[in-house]
Amino acid sequence: MTEVSSLTGRLLVATPALADPNFDRAVVLLLDHDEEGSLGVVLNRPTPVEVADILEGWGDLAGSPGVVFQGGPVSLDSALGVAVIPGGEGPLAWRRVHGAIGLVDLDAPPELLAPALGSLRIFAGYAGWGPGQLEDELVEGAWYVVESEPGDVSSPDPERLWRSVLRRQRSELAMVATYPDDPSLN
């Protein structure tokens, strides 16, 4: 089997050619990537559902907009909490994924994390790939892989995240940010 270089903590940015409507202009934060597969959350799909309406106590801690995000097409009835905890060691009920970004145990009391919390997003569902599946999509050119920044998790304007992540790249990728929503109207 081919060795997999971990992309955990990096962003998958959908190329304009990606035809899957679940990932049209998606920005996915990879929370886990190894030879067993990959798991991530789509950072730029806010829903109209308020966090406070489904997770008691977590609504006041969720960043603006304080809504649940659709993390991907898999297990939409489950919730994942992703938080940025600045500094060294994180609190109980938080597991570091990459840098200051980590997963929150949503069964824990919210007040346990509140003092340390930099930002929090709640995701319904996730994006998942089986062994080798993401690598195949990368070879096919479905995704750009770029470095994440802690602010990506809590972007106050998630609908513009696809363009802003591409625009900050120091390569020809920055030009892709200008790709029209409907190229036939160009």
PDB file of C-alpha atoms in Angstrom:
ATOM      1  CA  MET A   1       0.000   0.000   0.000  1.00  0.00           C
ATOM      2  CA  THR A   2       1.196   3.524  -0.774  1.00  0.00           C
ATOM      3  CA  GLU A   3       2.190   5.635   2.220  1.00  0.00           C
ATOM      4  CA  VAL A   4      -0.201   8.529   2.818  1.00  0.00           C
ATOM      5  CA  SER A   5       1.255  11.899   3.786  1.00  0.00           C
ATOM      6  CA  SER A   6      -1.157  13.427   6.300  1.00  0.00           C
ATOM      7  CA  LEU A   7      -3.114  16.477   5.233  1.00  0.00           C
ATOM      8  CA  THR A   8      -4.735  16.869   8.661  1.00  0.00           C
ATOM      9  CA  GLY A   9      -5.291  20.531   9.442  1.00  0.00           C
ATOM     10  CA  ARG A  10      -5.090  21.644   5.823  1.00  0.00           C
ATOM     11  CA  LEU A  11      -7.895  22.971   3.645  1.00  0.00           C
ATOM     12  CA  LEU A  12      -9.392  21.312   0.611  1.00  0.00           C
ATOM     13  CA  VAL A  13     -10.705  24.015  -1.695  1.00  0.00           C
ATOM     14  CA  ALA A  14     -13.038  22.760  -4.414  1.00  0.00           C
ATOM     15  CA  THR A  15     -11.826  23.484  -7.932  1.00  0.00           C
ATOM     16  CA  PRO A  16     -14.338  25.054 -10.329  1.00  0.00           C
ATOM     17  CA  ALA A  17     -14.330  21.724 -12.203  1.00  0.00           C
ATOM     18  CA  LEU A  18     -15.612  19.706  -9.212  1.00  0.00           C
ATOM     19  CA  ALA A  19     -19.059  18.530 -10.323  1.00  0.00           C
ATOM     20  CA  ASP A  20     -20.426  17.184  -7.009  1.00  0.00           C
ATOM     21  CA  PRO A  21     -23.106  19.674  -5.819  1.00  0.00           C
ATOM     22  CA  ASN A  22     -22.310  18.778  -2.189  1.00  0.00           C
ATOM     23  CA  PHE A  23     -18.925  20.406  -2.659  1.00  0.00           C
ATOM     24  CA  ASP A  24     -19.582  23.245  -5.117  1.00  0.00           C
ATOM     25  CA  ARG A  25     -17.146  25.990  -4.018  1.00  0.00           C
ATOM     26  CA  ALA A  26     -16.622  24.189  -0.722  1.00  0.00           C
ATOM     27  CA  VAL A  27     -13.790  24.822   1.699  1.00  0.00           C
ATOM     28  CA  VAL A  28     -13.170  21.686   3.776  1.00  0.00           C
ATOM     29  CA  LEU A  29     -11.024  21.605   6.903  1.00  0.00           C
ATOM     30  CA  LEU A  30      -9.445  18.146   7.177  1.00  0.00           C
ATOM     31  CA  LEU A  31      -9.736  16.927  10.765  1.00  0.00           C
ATOM     32  CA  ASP A  32      -8.227  13.519  10.078  1.00  0.00           C
ATOM     33  CA  HIS A  33      -6.304  12.086   7.129  1.00  0.00           C
ATOM     34  CA  ASP A  34      -4.390   8.825   7.129  1.00  0.00           C
ATOM     35  CA  GLU A  35      -4.233   5.458   5.343  1.00  0.00           C
ATOM     36  CA  GLU A  36      -7.679   4.565   6.744  1.00  0.00           C
ATOM     37  CA  GLY A  37      -9.384   7.531   5.066  1.00  0.00           C
ATOM     38  CA  SER A  38     -10.196  11.178   5.635  1.00  0.00           C
ATOM     39  CA  LEU A  39     -12.714  13.215   7.577  1.00  0.00           C
ATOM     40  CA  GLY A  40     -13.386  16.933   7.413  1.00  0.00           C
ATOM     41  CA  VAL A  41     -16.030  19.624   7.724  1.00  0.00           C
ATOM     42  CA  VAL A  42     -17.233  22.102   5.122  1.00  0.00           C
ATOM     43  CA  LEU A  43     -16.532  25.542   6.599  1.00  0.00           C
ATOM     44  CA  ASN A  44     -18.712  27.610   4.302  1.00  0.00           C
ATOM     45  CA  ARG A  45     -22.229  26.096   4.446  1.00  0.00           C
ATOM     46  CA  PRO A  46     -24.232  27.921   7.143  1.00  0.00           C
ATOM     47  CA  THR A  47     -27.791  26.716   7.736  1.00  0.00           C
ATOM     48  CA  PRO A  48     -30.676  28.811   9.094  1.00  0.00           C
ATOM     49  CA  VAL A  49     -30.745  26.691  12.291  1.00  0.00           C
ATOM     50  CA  GLU A  50     -29.510  28.482  15.422  1.00  0.00           C
ATOM     51  CA  VAL A  51     -27.019  26.541  17.582  1.00  0.00           C
ATOM     52  CA  ALA A  52     -29.071  27.445  20.679  1.00  0.00           C
ATOM     53  CA  ASP A  53     -32.105  25.694  19.158  1.00  0.00           C
ATOM     54  CA  ILE A  54     -30.395  22.284  19.083  1.00  0.00           C
ATOM     55  CA  LEU A  55     -27.569  22.339  21.650  1.00  0.00           C
ATOM     56  CA  GLU A  56     -28.507  23.810  24.998  1.00  0.00           C
ATOM     57  CA  GLY A  57     -25.760  25.967  26.478  1.00  0.00           C
ATOM     58  CA  TRP A  58     -23.581  26.096  23.364  1.00  0.00           C
ATOM     59  CA  GLY A  59     -25.431  28.883  21.519  1.00  0.00           C
ATOM     60  CA  ASP A  60     -23.787  31.716  23.454  1.00  0.00           C
ATOM     61  CA  LEU A  61     -20.329  30.278  22.743  1.00  0.00           C
ATOM     62  CA  ALA A  62     -20.783  29.826  18.983  1.00  0.00           C
ATOM     63  CA  GLY A  63     -19.176  32.496  16.838  1.00  0.00           C
ATOM     64  CA  SER A  64     -21.110  34.784  14.531  1.00  0.00           C
ATOM     65  CA  PRO A  65     -23.150  33.744  12.697  1.00  0.00           C
ATOM     66  CA  GLY A  66     -24.399  31.594  15.585  1.00  0.00           C
ATOM     67  CA  VAL A  67     -25.895  28.961  13.331  1.00  0.00           C
ATOM     68  CA  VAL A  68     -25.201  25.306  12.666  1.00  0.00           C
ATOM     69  CA  PHE A  69     -23.110  24.655   9.561  1.00  0.00           C
ATOM     70  CA  GLN A  70     -23.657  21.720   7.221  1.00  0.00           C
ATOM     71  CA  GLY A  71     -20.332  19.965   7.679  1.00  0.00           C
ATOM     72  CA  GLY A  72     -20.859  17.603   4.778  1.00  0.00           C
ATOM     73  CA  PRO A  73     -23.209  15.045   3.334  1.00  0.00           C
ATOM     74  CA  VAL A  74     -22.444  12.246   5.845  1.00  0.00           C
ATOM     75  CA  SER A  75     -24.361  11.771   9.147  1.00  0.00           C
ATOM     76  CA  LEU A  76     -26.347  15.006   9.050  1.00  0.00           C
ATOM     77  CA  ASP A  77     -28.068  13.979  12.288  1.00  0.00           C
ATOM     78  CA  SER A  78     -24.807  14.170  14.265  1.00  0.00           C
ATOM     79  CA  ALA A  79     -22.962  17.266  15.484  1.00  0.00           C
ATOM     80  CA  LEU A  80     -19.268  18.102  15.605  1.00  0.00           C
ATOM     81  CA  GLY A  81     -17.832  21.054  17.478  1.00  0.00           C
ATOM     82  CA  VAL A  82     -14.641  22.628  16.151  1.00  0.00           C
ATOM     83  CA  ALA A  83     -12.978  25.236  18.317  1.00  0.00           C
ATOM     84  CA  VAL A  84      -9.893  27.414  18.260  1.00  0.00           C
ATOM     85  CA  ILE A  85      -8.138  27.499  21.622  1.00  0.00           C
ATOM     86  CA  PRO A  86      -5.228  29.959  21.610  1.00  0.00           C
ATOM     87  CA  GLY A  87      -2.167  29.208  23.694  1.00  0.00           C
ATOM     88  CA  GLY A  88      -0.593  26.018  24.933  1.00  0.00           C
ATOM     89  CA  GLU A  89      -2.592  23.239  26.538  1.00  0.00           C
ATOM     90  CA  GLY A  90      -6.290  23.174  25.854  1.00  0.00           C
ATOM     91  CA  PRO A  91      -8.986  22.494  28.427  1.00  0.00           C
ATOM     92  CA  LEU A  92     -10.653  19.182  29.157  1.00  0.00           C
ATOM     93  CA  ALA A  93     -13.316  18.276  26.569  1.00  0.00           C
ATOM     94  CA  TRP A  94     -11.121  19.603  23.725  1.00  0.00           C
ATOM     95  CA  ARG A  95      -8.743  17.533  21.571  1.00  0.00           C
ATOM     96  CA  ARG A  96      -6.133  19.299  19.436  1.00  0.00           C
ATOM     97  CA  VAL A  97      -6.299  18.447  15.740  1.00  0.00           C
ATOM     98  CA  HIS A  98      -3.798  20.904  14.273  1.00  0.00           C
ATOM     99  CA  GLY A  99      -2.232  24.025  15.743  1.00  0.00           C
ATOM    100  CA  ALA A 100      -4.864  25.891  17.762  1.00  0.00           C
ATOM    101  CA  ILE A 101      -7.745  23.990  16.102  1.00  0.00           C
ATOM    102  CA  GLY A 102      -9.412  21.096  17.875  1.00  0.00           C
ATOM    103  CA  LEU A 103     -12.556  19.062  18.416  1.00  0.00           C
ATOM    104  CA  VAL A 104     -14.961  19.748  21.258  1.00  0.00           C
ATOM    105  CA  ASP A 105     -16.768  17.103  23.280  1.00  0.00           C
ATOM    106  CA  LEU A 106     -20.316  18.455  22.973  1.00  0.00           C
ATOM    107  CA  ASP A 107     -21.470  16.167  25.790  1.00  0.00           C
ATOM    108  CA  ALA A 108     -19.296  18.121  28.232  1.00  0.00           C
ATOM    109  CA  PRO A 109     -20.670  21.149  30.088  1.00  0.00           C
ATOM    110  CA  PRO A 110     -20.116  24.258  27.914  1.00  0.00           C
ATOM    111  CA  GLU A 111     -18.791  26.238  30.879  1.00  0.00           C
ATOM    112  CA  LEU A 112     -15.814  23.861  30.980  1.00  0.00           C
ATOM    113  CA  LEU A 113     -14.529  25.318  27.695  1.00  0.00           C
ATOM    114  CA  ALA A 114     -15.909  28.856  27.831  1.00  0.00           C
ATOM    115  CA  PRO A 115     -12.920  30.540  29.551  1.00  0.00           C
ATOM    116  CA  ALA A 116     -10.372  29.139  27.064  1.00  0.00           C
ATOM    117  CA  LEU A 117     -12.446  29.398  23.904  1.00  0.00           C
ATOM    118  CA  GLY A 118     -11.217  31.571  21.036  1.00  0.00           C
ATOM    119  CA  SER A 119     -14.011  30.577  18.655  1.00  0.00           C
ATOM    120  CA  LEU A 120     -16.476  27.733  18.159  1.00  0.00           C
ATOM    121  CA  ARG A 121     -18.425  26.354  15.213  1.00  0.00           C
ATOM    122  CA  ILE A 122     -20.985  23.576  15.289  1.00  0.00           C
ATOM    123  CA  PHE A 123     -21.325  21.318  12.248  1.00  0.00           C
ATOM    124  CA  ALA A 124     -24.145  18.935  11.352  1.00  0.00           C
ATOM    125  CA  GLY A 125     -22.552  16.043   9.526  1.00  0.00           C
ATOM    126  CA  TYR A 126     -19.152  15.755   7.946  1.00  0.00           C
ATOM    127  CA  ALA A 127     -17.325  15.012   4.707  1.00  0.00           C
ATOM    128  CA  GLY A 128     -15.709  11.600   4.591  1.00  0.00           C
ATOM    129  CA  TRP A 129     -13.516   9.617   2.223  1.00  0.00           C
ATOM    130  CA  GLY A 130     -12.540   5.953   2.352  1.00  0.00           C
ATOM    131  CA  PRO A 131      -8.944   4.718   2.008  1.00  0.00           C
ATOM    132  CA  GLY A 132      -7.355   6.224  -1.115  1.00  0.00           C
ATOM    133  CA  GLN A 133     -10.563   7.980  -2.219  1.00  0.00           C
ATOM    134  CA  LEU A 134      -9.376  11.513  -1.446  1.00  0.00           C
ATOM    135  CA  GLU A 135      -5.996  10.815  -3.043  1.00  0.00           C
ATOM    136  CA  ASP A 136      -7.825   9.756  -6.232  1.00  0.00           C
ATOM    137  CA  GLU A 137      -9.851  12.992  -6.199  1.00  0.00           C
ATOM    138  CA  LEU A 138      -6.647  14.996  -5.759  1.00  0.00           C
ATOM    139  CA  VAL A 139      -5.067  13.277  -8.774  1.00  0.00           C
ATOM    140  CA  GLU A 140      -8.234  14.022 -10.786  1.00  0.00           C
ATOM    141  CA  GLY A 141      -7.846  17.727  -9.921  1.00  0.00           C
ATOM    142  CA  ALA A 142     -11.020  18.055  -7.847  1.00  0.00           C
ATOM    143  CA  TRP A 143      -9.356  19.896  -4.951  1.00  0.00           C
ATOM    144  CA  TYR A 144      -6.674  22.470  -4.235  1.00  0.00           C
ATOM    145  CA  VAL A 145      -4.813  21.735  -0.983  1.00  0.00           C
ATOM    146  CA  VAL A 146      -3.758  24.850   0.944  1.00  0.00           C
ATOM    147  CA  GLU A 147      -2.705  25.769   4.465  1.00  0.00           C
ATOM    148  CA  SER A 148      -5.444  26.628   6.927  1.00  0.00           C
ATOM    149  CA  GLU A 149      -5.477  29.606   9.265  1.00  0.00           C
ATOM    150  CA  PRO A 150      -7.256  29.546  12.641  1.00  0.00           C
ATOM    151  CA  GLY A 151      -9.597  32.321  11.441  1.00  0.00           C
ATOM    152  CA  ASP A 152     -10.933  30.073   8.652  1.00  0.00           C
ATOM    153  CA  VAL A 153     -12.934  28.078  11.209  1.00  0.00           C
ATOM    154  CA  SER A 154     -14.737  31.184  12.458  1.00  0.00           C
ATOM    155  CA  SER A 155     -14.943  33.322   9.326  1.00  0.00           C
ATOM    156  CA  PRO A 156     -17.663  35.944   9.929  1.00  0.00           C
ATOM    157  CA  ASP A 157     -18.509  35.827   6.213  1.00  0.00           C
ATOM    158  CA  PRO A 158     -18.520  32.104   5.384  1.00  0.00           C
ATOM    159  CA  GLU A 159     -20.227  32.572   2.011  1.00  0.00           C
ATOM    160  CA  ARG A 160     -17.099  34.414   0.793  1.00  0.00           C
ATOM    161  CA  LEU A 161     -14.592  31.968   2.297  1.00  0.00           C
ATOM    162  CA  TRP A 162     -13.925  30.118  -0.994  1.00  0.00           C
ATOM    163  CA  ARG A 163     -12.824  33.327  -2.704  1.00  0.00           C
ATOM    164  CA  SER A 164     -10.901  34.711   0.276  1.00  0.00           C
ATOM    165  CA  VAL A 165      -8.909  31.497   0.830  1.00  0.00           C
ATOM    166  CA  LEU A 166      -7.948  31.407  -2.850  1.00  0.00           C
ATOM    167  CA  ARG A 167      -7.201  35.138  -2.975  1.00  0.00           C
ATOM    168  CA  ARG A 168      -4.637  34.889  -0.160  1.00  0.00           C
ATOM    169  CA  GLN A 169      -2.563  32.254  -2.008  1.00  0.00           C
ATOM    170  CA  ARG A 170       0.811  33.422  -3.326  1.00  0.00           C
ATOM    171  CA  SER A 171       0.521  31.610  -6.612  1.00  0.00           C
ATOM    172  CA  GLU A 172      -1.667  31.378  -9.676  1.00  0.00           C
ATOM    173  CA  LEU A 173      -4.378  30.001  -7.374  1.00  0.00           C
ATOM    174  CA  ALA A 174      -5.156  33.587  -6.365  1.00  0.00           C
ATOM    175  CA  MET A 175      -6.508  34.135  -9.883  1.00  0.00           C
ATOM    176  CA  VAL A 176      -9.004  31.273  -9.470  1.00  0.00           C
ATOM    177  CA  ALA A 177     -10.820  33.446  -6.903  1.00  0.00           C
ATOM    178  CA  THR A 178     -12.094  35.514  -9.834  1.00  0.00           C
ATOM    179  CA  TYR A 179     -13.665  32.491 -11.553  1.00  0.00           C
ATOM    180  CA  PRO A 180     -17.317  33.392 -12.274  1.00  0.00           C
ATOM    181  CA  ASP A 181     -20.171  31.532 -10.580  1.00  0.00           C
ATOM    182  CA  ASP A 182     -21.575  30.717 -14.018  1.00  0.00           C
ATOM    183  CA  PRO A 183     -18.823  30.702 -16.680  1.00  0.00           C
ATOM    184  CA  SER A 184     -21.423  30.586 -19.486  1.00  0.00           C
ATOM    185  CA  LEU A 185     -22.398  34.169 -18.588  1.00  0.00           C
ATOM    186  CA  ASN A 186     -18.830  35.374 -19.028  1.00  0.00           C
TER     187      ASN A 186
END
